[in-house]
mmCIF file of C-alpha atoms in Angstrom:
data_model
loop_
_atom_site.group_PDB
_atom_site.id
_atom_site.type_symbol
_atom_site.label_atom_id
_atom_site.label_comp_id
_atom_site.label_asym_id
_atom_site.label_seq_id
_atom_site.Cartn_x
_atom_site.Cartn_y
_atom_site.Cartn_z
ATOM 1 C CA UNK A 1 17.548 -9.441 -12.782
ATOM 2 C CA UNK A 2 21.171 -10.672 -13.656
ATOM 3 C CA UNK A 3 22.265 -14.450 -13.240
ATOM 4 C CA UNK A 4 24.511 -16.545 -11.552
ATOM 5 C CA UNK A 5 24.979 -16.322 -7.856
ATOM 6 C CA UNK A 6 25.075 -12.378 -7.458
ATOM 7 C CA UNK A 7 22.065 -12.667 -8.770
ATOM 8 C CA UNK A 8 20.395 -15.196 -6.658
ATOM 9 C CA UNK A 9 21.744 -12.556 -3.849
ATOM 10 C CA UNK A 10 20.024 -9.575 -5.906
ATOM 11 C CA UNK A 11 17.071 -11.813 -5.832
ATOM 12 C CA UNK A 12 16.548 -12.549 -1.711
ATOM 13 C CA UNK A 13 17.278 -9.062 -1.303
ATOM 14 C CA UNK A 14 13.989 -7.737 -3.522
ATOM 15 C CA UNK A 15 11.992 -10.572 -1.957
ATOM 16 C CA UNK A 16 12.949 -9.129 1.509
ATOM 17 C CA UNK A 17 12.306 -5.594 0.415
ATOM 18 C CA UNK A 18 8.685 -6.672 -0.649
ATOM 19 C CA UNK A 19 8.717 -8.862 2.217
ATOM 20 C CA UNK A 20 9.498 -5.529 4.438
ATOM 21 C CA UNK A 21 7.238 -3.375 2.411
ATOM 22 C CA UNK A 22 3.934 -5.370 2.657
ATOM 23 C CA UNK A 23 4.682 -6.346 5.794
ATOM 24 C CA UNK A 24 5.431 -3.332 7.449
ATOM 25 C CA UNK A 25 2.714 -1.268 5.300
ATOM 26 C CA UNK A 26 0.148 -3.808 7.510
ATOM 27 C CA UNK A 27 1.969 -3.698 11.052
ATOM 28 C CA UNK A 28 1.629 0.168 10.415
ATOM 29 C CA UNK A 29 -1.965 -0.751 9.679
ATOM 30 C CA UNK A 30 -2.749 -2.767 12.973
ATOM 31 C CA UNK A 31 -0.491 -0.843 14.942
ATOM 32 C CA UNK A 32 -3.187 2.684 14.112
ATOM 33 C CA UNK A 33 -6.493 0.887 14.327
ATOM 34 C CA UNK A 34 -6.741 1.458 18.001
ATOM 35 C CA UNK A 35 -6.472 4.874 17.656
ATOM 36 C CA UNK A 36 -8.586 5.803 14.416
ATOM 37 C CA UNK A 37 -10.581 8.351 15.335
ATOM 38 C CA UNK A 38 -9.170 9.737 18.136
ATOM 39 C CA UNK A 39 -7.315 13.193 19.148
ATOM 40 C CA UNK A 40 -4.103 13.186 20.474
ATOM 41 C CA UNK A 41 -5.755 14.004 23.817
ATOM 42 C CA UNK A 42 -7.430 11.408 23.832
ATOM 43 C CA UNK A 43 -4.848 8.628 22.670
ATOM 44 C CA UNK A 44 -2.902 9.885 25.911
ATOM 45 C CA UNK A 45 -6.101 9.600 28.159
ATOM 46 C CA UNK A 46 -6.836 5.795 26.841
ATOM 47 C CA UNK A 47 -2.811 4.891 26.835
ATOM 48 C CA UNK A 48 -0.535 7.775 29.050
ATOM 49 C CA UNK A 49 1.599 10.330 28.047
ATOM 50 C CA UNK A 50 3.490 8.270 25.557
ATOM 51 C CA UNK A 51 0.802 6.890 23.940
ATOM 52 C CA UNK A 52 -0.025 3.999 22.377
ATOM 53 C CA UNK A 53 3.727 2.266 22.472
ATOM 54 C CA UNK A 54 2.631 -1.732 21.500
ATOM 55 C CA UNK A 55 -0.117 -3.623 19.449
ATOM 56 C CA UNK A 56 -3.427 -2.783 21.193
ATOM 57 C CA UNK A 57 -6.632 -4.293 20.209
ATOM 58 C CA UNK A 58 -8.965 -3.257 17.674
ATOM 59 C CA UNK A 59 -11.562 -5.332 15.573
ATOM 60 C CA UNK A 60 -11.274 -7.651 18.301
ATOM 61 C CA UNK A 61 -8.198 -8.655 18.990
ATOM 62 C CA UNK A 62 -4.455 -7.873 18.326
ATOM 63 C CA UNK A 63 -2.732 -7.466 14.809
ATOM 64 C CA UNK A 64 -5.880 -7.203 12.703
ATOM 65 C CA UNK A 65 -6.213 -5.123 9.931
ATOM 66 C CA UNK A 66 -8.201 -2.678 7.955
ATOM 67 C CA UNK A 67 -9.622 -2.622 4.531
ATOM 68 C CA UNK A 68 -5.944 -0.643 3.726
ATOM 69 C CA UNK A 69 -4.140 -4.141 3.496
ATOM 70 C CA UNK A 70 -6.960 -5.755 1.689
ATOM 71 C CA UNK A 71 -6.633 -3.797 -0.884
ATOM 72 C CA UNK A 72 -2.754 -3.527 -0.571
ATOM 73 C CA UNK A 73 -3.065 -7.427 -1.310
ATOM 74 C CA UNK A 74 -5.570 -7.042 -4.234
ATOM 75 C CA UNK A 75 -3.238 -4.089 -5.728
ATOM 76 C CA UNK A 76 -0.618 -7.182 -6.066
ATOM 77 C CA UNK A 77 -2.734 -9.153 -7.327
ATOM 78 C CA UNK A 78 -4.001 -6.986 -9.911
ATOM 79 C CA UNK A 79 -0.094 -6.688 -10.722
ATOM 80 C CA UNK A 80 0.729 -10.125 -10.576
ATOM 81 C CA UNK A 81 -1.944 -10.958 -12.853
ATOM 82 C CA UNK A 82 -1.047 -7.136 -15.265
ATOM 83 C CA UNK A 83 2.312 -9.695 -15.859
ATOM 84 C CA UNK A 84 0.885 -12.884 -16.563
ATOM 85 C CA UNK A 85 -1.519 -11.057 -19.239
ATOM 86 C CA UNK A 86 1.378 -9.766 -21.111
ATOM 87 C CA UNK A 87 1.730 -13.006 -22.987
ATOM 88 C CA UNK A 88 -1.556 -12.436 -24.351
ATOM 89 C CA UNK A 89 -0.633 -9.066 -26.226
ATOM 90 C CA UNK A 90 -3.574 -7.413 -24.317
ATOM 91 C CA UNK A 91 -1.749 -5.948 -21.227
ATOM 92 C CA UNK A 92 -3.479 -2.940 -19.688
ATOM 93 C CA UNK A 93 -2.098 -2.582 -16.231
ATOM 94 C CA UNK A 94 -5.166 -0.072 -14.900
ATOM 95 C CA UNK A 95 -7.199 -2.549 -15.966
ATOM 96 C CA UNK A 96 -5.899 -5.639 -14.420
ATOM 97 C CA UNK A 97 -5.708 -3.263 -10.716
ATOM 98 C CA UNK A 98 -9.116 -2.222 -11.755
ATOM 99 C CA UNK A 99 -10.724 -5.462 -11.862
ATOM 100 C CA UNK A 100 -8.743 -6.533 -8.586
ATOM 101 C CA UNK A 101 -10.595 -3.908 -6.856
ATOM 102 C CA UNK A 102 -13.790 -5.048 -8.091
ATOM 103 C CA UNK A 103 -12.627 -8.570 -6.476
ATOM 104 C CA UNK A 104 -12.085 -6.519 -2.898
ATOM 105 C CA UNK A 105 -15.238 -5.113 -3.177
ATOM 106 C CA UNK A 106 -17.384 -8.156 -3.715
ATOM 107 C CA UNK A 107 -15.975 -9.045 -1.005
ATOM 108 C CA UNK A 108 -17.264 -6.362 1.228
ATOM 109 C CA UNK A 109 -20.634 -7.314 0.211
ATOM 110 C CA UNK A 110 -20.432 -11.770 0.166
ATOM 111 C CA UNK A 111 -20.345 -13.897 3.507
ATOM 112 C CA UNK A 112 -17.787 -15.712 1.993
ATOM 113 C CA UNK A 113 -15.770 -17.438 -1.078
ATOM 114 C CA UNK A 114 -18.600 -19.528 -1.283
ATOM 115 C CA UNK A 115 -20.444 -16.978 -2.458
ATOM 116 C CA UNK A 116 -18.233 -16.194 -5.378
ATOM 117 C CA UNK A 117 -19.630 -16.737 -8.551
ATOM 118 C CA UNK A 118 -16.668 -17.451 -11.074
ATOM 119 C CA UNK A 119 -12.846 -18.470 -10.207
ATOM 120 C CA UNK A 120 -10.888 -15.503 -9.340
ATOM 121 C CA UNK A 121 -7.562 -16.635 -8.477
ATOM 122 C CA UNK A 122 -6.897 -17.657 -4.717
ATOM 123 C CA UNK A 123 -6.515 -14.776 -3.070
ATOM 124 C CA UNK A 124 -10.449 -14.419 -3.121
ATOM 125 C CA UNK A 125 -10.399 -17.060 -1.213
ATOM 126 C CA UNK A 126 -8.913 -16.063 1.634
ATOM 127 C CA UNK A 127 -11.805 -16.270 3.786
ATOM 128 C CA UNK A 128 -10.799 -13.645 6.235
ATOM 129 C CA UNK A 129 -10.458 -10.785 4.087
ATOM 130 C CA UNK A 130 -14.371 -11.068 3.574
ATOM 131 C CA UNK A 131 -14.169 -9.087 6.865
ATOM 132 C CA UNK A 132 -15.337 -5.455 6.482
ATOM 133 C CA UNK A 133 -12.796 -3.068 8.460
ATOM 134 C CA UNK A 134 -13.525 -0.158 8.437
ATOM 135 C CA UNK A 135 -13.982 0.299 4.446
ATOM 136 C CA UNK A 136 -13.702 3.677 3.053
ATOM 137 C CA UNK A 137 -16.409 5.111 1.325
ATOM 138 C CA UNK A 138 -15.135 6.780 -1.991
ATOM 139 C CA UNK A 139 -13.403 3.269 -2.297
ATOM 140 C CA UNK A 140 -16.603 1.525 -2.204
ATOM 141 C CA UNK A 141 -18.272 3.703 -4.822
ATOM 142 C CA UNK A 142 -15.322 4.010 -7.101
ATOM 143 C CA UNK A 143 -15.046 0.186 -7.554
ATOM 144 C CA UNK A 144 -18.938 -0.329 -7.643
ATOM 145 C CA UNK A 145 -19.032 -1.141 -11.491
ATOM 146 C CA UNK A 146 -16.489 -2.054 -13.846
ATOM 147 C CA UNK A 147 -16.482 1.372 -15.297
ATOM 148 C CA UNK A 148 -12.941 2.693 -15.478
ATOM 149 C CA UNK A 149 -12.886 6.509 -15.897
ATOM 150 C CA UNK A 150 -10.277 8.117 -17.832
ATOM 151 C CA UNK A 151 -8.122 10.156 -16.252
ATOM 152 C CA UNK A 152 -9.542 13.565 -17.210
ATOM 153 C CA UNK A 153 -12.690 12.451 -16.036
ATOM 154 C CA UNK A 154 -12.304 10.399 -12.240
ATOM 155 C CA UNK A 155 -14.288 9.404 -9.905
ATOM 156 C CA UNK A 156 -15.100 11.046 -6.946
ATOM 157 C CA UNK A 157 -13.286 14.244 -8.095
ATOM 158 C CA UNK A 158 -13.678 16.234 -4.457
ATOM 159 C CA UNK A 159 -12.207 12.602 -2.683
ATOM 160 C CA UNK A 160 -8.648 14.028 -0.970
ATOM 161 C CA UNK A 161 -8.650 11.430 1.514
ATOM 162 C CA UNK A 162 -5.195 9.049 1.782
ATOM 163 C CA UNK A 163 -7.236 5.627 1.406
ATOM 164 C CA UNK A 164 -5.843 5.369 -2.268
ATOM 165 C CA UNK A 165 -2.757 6.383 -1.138
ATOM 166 C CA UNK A 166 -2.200 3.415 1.931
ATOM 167 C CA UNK A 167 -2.848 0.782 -1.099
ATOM 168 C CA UNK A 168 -0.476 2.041 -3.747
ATOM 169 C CA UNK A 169 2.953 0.879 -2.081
ATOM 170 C CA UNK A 170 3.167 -2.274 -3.992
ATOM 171 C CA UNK A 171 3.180 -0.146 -7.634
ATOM 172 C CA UNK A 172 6.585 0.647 -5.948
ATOM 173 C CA UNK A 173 7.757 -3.361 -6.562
ATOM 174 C CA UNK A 174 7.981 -2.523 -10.056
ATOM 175 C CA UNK A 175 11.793 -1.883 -9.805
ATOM 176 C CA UNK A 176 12.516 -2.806 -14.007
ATOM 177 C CA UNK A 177 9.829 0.827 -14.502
ATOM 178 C CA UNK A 178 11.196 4.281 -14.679
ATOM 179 C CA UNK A 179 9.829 5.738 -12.116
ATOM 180 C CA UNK A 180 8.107 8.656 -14.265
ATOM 181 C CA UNK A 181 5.843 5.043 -15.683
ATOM 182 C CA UNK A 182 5.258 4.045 -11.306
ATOM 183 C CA UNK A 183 3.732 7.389 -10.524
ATOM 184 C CA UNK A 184 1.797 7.553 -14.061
ATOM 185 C CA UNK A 185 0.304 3.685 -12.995
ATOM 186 C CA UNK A 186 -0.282 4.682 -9.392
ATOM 187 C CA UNK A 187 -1.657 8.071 -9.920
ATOM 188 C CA UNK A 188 -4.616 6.351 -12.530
ATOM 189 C CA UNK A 189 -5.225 3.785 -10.439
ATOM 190 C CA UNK A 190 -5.744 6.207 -7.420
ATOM 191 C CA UNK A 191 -8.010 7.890 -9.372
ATOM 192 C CA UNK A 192 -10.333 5.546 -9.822
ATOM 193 C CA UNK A 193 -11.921 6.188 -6.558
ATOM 194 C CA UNK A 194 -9.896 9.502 -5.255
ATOM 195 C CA UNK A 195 -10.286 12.341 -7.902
ATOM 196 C CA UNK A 196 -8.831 14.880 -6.321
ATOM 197 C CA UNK A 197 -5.138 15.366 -7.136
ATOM 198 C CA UNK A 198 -3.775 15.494 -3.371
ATOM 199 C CA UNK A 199 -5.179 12.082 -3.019
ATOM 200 C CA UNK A 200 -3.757 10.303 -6.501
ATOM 201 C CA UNK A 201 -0.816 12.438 -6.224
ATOM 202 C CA UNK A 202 0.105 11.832 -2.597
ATOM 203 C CA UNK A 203 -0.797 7.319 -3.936
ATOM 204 C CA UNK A 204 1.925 8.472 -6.805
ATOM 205 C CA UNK A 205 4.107 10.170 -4.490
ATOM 206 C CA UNK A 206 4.503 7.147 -1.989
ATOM 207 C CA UNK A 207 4.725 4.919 -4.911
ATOM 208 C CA UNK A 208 8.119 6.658 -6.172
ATOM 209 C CA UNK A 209 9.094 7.049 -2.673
ATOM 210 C CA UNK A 210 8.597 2.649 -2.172
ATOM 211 C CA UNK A 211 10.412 2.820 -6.058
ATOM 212 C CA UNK A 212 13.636 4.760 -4.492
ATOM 213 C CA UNK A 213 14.044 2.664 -1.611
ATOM 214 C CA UNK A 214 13.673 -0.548 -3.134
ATOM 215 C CA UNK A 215 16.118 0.415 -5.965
ATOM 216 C CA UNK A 216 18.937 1.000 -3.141
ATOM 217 C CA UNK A 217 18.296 5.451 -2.758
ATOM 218 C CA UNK A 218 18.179 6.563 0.563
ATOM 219 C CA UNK A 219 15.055 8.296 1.410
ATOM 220 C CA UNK A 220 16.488 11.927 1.555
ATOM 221 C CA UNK A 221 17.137 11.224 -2.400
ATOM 222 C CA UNK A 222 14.238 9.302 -3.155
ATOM 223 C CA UNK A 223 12.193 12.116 -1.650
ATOM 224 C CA UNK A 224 14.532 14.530 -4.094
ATOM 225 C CA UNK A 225 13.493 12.216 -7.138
ATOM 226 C CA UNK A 226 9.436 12.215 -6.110
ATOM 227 C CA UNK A 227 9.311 16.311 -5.800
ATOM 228 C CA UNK A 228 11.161 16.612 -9.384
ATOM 229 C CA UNK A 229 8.328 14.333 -10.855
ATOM 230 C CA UNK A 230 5.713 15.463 -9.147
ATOM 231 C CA UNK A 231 6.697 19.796 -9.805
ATOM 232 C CA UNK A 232 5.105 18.369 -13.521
ATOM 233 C CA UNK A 233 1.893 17.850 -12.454
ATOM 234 C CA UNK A 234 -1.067 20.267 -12.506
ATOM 235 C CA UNK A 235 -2.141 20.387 -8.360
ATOM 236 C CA UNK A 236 0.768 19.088 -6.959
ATOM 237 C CA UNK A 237 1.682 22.020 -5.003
ATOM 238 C CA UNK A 238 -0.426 20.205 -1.820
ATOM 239 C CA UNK A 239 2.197 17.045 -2.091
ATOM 240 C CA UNK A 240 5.002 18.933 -2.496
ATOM 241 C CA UNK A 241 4.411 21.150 0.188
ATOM 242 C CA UNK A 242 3.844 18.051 2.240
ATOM 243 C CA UNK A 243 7.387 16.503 1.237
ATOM 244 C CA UNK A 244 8.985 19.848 1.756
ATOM 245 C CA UNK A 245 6.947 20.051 5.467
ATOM 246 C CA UNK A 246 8.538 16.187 6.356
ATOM 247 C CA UNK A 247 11.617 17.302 5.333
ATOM 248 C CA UNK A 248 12.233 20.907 6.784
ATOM 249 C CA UNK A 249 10.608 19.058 10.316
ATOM 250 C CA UNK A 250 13.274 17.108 10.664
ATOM 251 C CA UNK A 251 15.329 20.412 11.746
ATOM 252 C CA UNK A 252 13.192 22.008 13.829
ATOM 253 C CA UNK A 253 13.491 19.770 17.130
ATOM 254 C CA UNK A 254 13.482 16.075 19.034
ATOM 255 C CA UNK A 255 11.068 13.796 17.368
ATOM 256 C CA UNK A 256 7.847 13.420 19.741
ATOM 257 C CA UNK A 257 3.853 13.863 19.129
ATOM 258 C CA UNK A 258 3.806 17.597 19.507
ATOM 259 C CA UNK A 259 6.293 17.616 15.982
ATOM 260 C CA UNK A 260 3.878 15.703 14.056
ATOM 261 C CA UNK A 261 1.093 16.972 14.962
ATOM 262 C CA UNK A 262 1.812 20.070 13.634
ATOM 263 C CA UNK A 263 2.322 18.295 10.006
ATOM 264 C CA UNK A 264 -1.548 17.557 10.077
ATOM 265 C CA UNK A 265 -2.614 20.675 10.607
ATOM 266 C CA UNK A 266 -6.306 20.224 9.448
ATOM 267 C CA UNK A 267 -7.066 17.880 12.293
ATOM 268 C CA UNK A 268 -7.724 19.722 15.098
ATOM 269 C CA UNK A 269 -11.042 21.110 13.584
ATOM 270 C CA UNK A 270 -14.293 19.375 14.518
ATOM 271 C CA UNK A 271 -15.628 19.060 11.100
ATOM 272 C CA UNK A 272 -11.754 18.545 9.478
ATOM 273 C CA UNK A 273 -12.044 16.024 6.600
ATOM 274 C CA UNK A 274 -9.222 13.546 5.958
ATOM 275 C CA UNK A 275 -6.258 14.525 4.220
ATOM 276 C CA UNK A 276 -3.800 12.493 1.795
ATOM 277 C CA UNK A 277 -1.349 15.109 2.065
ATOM 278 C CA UNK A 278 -1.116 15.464 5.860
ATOM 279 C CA UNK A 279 -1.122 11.583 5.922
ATOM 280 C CA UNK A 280 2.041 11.301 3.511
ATOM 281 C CA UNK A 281 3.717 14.559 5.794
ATOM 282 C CA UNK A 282 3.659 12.412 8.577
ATOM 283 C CA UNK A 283 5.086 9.526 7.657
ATOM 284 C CA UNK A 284 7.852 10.725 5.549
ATOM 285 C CA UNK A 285 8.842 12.335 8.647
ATOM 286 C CA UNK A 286 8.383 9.858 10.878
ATOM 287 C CA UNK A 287 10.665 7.917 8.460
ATOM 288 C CA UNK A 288 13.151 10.166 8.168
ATOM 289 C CA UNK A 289 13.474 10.365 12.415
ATOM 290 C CA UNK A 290 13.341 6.866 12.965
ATOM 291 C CA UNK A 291 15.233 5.185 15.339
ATOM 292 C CA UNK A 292 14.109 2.119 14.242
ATOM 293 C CA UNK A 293 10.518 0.466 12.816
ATOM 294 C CA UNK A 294 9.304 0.625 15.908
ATOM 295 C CA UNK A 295 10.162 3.915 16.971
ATOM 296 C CA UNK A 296 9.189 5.221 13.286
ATOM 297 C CA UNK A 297 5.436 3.479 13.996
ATOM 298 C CA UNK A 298 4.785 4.950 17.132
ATOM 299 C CA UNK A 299 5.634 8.280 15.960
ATOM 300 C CA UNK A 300 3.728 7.642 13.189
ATOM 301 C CA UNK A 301 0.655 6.843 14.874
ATOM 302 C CA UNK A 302 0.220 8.771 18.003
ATOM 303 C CA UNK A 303 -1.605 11.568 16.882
ATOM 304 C CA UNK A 304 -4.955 13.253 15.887
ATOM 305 C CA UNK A 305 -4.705 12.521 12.021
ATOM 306 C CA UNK A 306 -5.743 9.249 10.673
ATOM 307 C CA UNK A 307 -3.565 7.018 12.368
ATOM 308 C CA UNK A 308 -4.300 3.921 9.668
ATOM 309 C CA UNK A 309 -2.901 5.873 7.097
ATOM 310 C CA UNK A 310 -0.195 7.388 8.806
ATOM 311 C CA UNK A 311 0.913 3.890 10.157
ATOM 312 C CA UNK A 312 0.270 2.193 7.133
ATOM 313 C CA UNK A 313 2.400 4.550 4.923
ATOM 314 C CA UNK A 314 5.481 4.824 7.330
ATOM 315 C CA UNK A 315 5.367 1.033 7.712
ATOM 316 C CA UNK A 316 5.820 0.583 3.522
ATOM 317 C CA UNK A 317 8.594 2.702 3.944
ATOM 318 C CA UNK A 318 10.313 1.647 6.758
ATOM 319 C CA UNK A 319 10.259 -2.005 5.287
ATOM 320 C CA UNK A 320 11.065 -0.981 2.159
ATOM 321 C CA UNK A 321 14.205 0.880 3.853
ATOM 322 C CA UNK A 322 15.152 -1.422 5.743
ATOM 323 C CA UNK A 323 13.668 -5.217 4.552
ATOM 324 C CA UNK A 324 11.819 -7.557 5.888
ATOM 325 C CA UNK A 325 14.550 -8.495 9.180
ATOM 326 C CA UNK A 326 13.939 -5.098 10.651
ATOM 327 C CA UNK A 327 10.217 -5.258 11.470
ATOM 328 C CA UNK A 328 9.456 -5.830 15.456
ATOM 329 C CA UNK A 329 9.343 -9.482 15.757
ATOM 330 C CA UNK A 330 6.619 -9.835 18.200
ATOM 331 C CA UNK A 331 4.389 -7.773 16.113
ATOM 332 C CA UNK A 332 4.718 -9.966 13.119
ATOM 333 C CA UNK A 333 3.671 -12.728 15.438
ATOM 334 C CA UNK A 334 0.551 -10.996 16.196
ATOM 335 C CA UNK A 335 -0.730 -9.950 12.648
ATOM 336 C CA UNK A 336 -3.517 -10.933 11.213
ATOM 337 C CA UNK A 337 -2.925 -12.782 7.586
ATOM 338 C CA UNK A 338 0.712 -13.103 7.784
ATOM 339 C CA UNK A 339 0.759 -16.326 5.694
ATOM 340 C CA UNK A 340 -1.116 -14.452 3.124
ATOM 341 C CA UNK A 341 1.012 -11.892 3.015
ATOM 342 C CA UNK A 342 4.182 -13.599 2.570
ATOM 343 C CA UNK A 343 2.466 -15.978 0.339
ATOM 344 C CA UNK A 344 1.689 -12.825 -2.099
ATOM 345 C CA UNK A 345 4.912 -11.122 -1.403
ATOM 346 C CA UNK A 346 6.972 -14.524 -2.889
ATOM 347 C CA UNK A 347 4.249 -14.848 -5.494
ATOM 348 C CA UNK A 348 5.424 -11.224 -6.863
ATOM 349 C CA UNK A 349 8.725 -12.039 -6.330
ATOM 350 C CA UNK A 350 8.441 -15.058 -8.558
ATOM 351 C CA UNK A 351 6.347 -13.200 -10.974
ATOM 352 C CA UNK A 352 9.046 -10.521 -11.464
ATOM 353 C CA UNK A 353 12.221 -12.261 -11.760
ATOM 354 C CA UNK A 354 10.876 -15.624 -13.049
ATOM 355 C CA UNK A 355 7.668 -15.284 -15.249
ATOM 356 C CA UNK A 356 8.978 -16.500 -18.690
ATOM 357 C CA UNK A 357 9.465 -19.788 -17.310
ATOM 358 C CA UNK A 358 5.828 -19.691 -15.422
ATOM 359 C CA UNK A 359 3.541 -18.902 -18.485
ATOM 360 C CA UNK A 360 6.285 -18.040 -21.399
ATOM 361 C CA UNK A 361 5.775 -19.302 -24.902
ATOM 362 C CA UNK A 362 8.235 -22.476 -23.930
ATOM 363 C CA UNK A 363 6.772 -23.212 -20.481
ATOM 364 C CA UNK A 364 3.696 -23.026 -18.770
ATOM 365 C CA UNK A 365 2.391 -23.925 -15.008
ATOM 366 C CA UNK A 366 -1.022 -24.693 -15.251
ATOM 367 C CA UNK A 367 -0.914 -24.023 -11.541
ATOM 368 C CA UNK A 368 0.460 -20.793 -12.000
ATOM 369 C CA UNK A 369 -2.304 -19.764 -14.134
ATOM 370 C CA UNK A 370 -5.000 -21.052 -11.900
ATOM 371 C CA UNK A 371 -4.027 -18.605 -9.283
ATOM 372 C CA UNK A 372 -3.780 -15.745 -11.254
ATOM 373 C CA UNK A 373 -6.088 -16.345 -14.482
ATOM 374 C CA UNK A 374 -5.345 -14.665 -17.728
ATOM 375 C CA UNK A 375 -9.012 -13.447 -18.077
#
């Protein structure tokens, strides 16, 4: 990050670009819940023709969230602490995300913090992400021992599903990578529970996408920049058909439920199994049609696909498009575990543009390192 006051400016801007990304990956989140599970007959039975148009409950009230933000949060946390362990010479990035996971899924299985057996940094803390929403199942397997495969060899290798993909957005914060280095980072973490290559392809692809727009591309070129790295990569041709689908949609007439439904075209079979490549379709498209984050959600989310995933990706776009100002107000008032969440999303900033003087070989804040520990 440069100095001076143009770069205090460069500075509020990537903090509200986080901000908008986190933030609007779990408004997306919320905003689906109510309708997981359900065709798009059905979302117009329970809500009218339109849909679902405003926060509805789920999990028992307004604005929560599923187990895609929790482990959206522990993916930065895993990245926070990747950057603090560089001072020790022993940085493995996979690693650190690795053993964040294994944090999320302890907690999926403790009442509480006070259950937790050694420190692990605050966020484990947070009592209320001991809640279990909804958890998917290859994630719960693929973090279930502190085995981490190599990448020839992943786990779960028939998983396709988009559940890797909704928590790989914040691998897009890392705006000093190339983005070749994001999708290598994202795709290996993905794989850790989602083998197949539409699943940590499609967690690579929105990770280059979240790169782009953070970096100041507009999404028409960051989606330009994702196909050229992904056309390297052996069973990419799902993806890229999925990119090329969003895209070549955008043509073909008005915006509406009808349009993306026909990006997921899997769902309308009893027995159809979840898709991260019909997930990613439709919400590149529904961000590329957007009106607004608002607009862009409800399109993103009235449908007969997997409305979390659908919401949740769109949302990390949209807020990575457009910042943090741009999400619906009285949404953000609603969500579960805002504080967290912009308590993380400044923590990352700070990381990023201000970690030699938090745990550099001249400074040190022991109450830096207490929140994310070293070991």
């Amino acid at each position: 990050m440069a100095t001076g006051l143009w770069g205090r400016i460069e500075q509020q801007d990537f903090r509200s670009r986080i901000r908008g990304t986190l933030l609007g990956a779990a408004l997306g989140d919320a905003f689906g819940a109510p309708l997981a599970g359900l065709s798009l007959d059905a979302v117009r039975t329970a809500h009218g023709p339109d849909g679902l148009t405003a926060p509805a409950v789920a999990h028992g009230r307004r604005g929560r969230v599923t187990a895609a933000t929790q482990l959206t949060l522990f993916t930065v946390d895993g990245l926070i602490r990747a950057h603090v362990r560089r001072d020790t010479g022993t940085w493995h990035p996979p690693t650190d995300v690795h053993r964040a996971y294994r944090r999320w899924a302890a907690t999926q299985h403790d009442w509480g913090p006070d259950e937790r057996r050694e420190d692990n940094g605050w966020l484990a803390q947070e009592e209320w992400l001991y809640a279990r929403r909804d958890p998917d199942r290859d994630c719960l397997t693929g973090f279930g021992d502190d085995v981490l495969a190599p990448f020839d060899q992943p786990k779960n290798p028939a998983a396709r599903g988009p559940a890797a993909a909704v928590r790989s957005a914040p691998f897009g914060l890392l705006v000093g990578w190339e983005p070749g280095l994001v999708l290598q980072l994202a795709v290996e973490c993905a794989a850790q529970s989602h083998g197949h290559p539409t699943a940590h392809l499609a967690a690579g692809a929105l990770a280059v996408l979240v790169h782009g727009l953070i970096r100041g591309d507009s999404l028409d070129a960051a989606i330009q920049r994702t196909l050229g790295l992904l056309g390297a990569r052996p069973g990419h041709q799902p993806v890229t058909d999925a990119l090329q689908r969003a895209t070549a949609a955008v043509t073909q007439g008005a915006p509406g439920p009808d349009a993306v439904e026909a990006l997921s075209p899997g769902t309308a079979a009893p027995d159809a199994v979840p898709d991260a490549a019909d997930a990613l379709a439709v919400a590149v498209y529904c961000a590329l049609v957007a009106e607004d984050v608002a607009h862009g959600l409800r399109l993103a989310v009235n449908h007969g696909g997997d409305s979390v995933a659908s919401g949740t990706l769109c949302g990390a776009l949209l807020g990575a498009l457009h910042g943090e100002t741009a999400l619906p107000p009285a949404w953000l008032a609603e969500l579960e575990g805002r504080a967290t969440l912009l308590e993380l999303c400044d923590d990352f900033a700070l990381e990023m543009t201000q970690g030699p003087a938090l745990h550099g070989p001249s400074a040190s804040s022991p109450g830096w390192l207490a929140r994310y520990p070293r070991g």
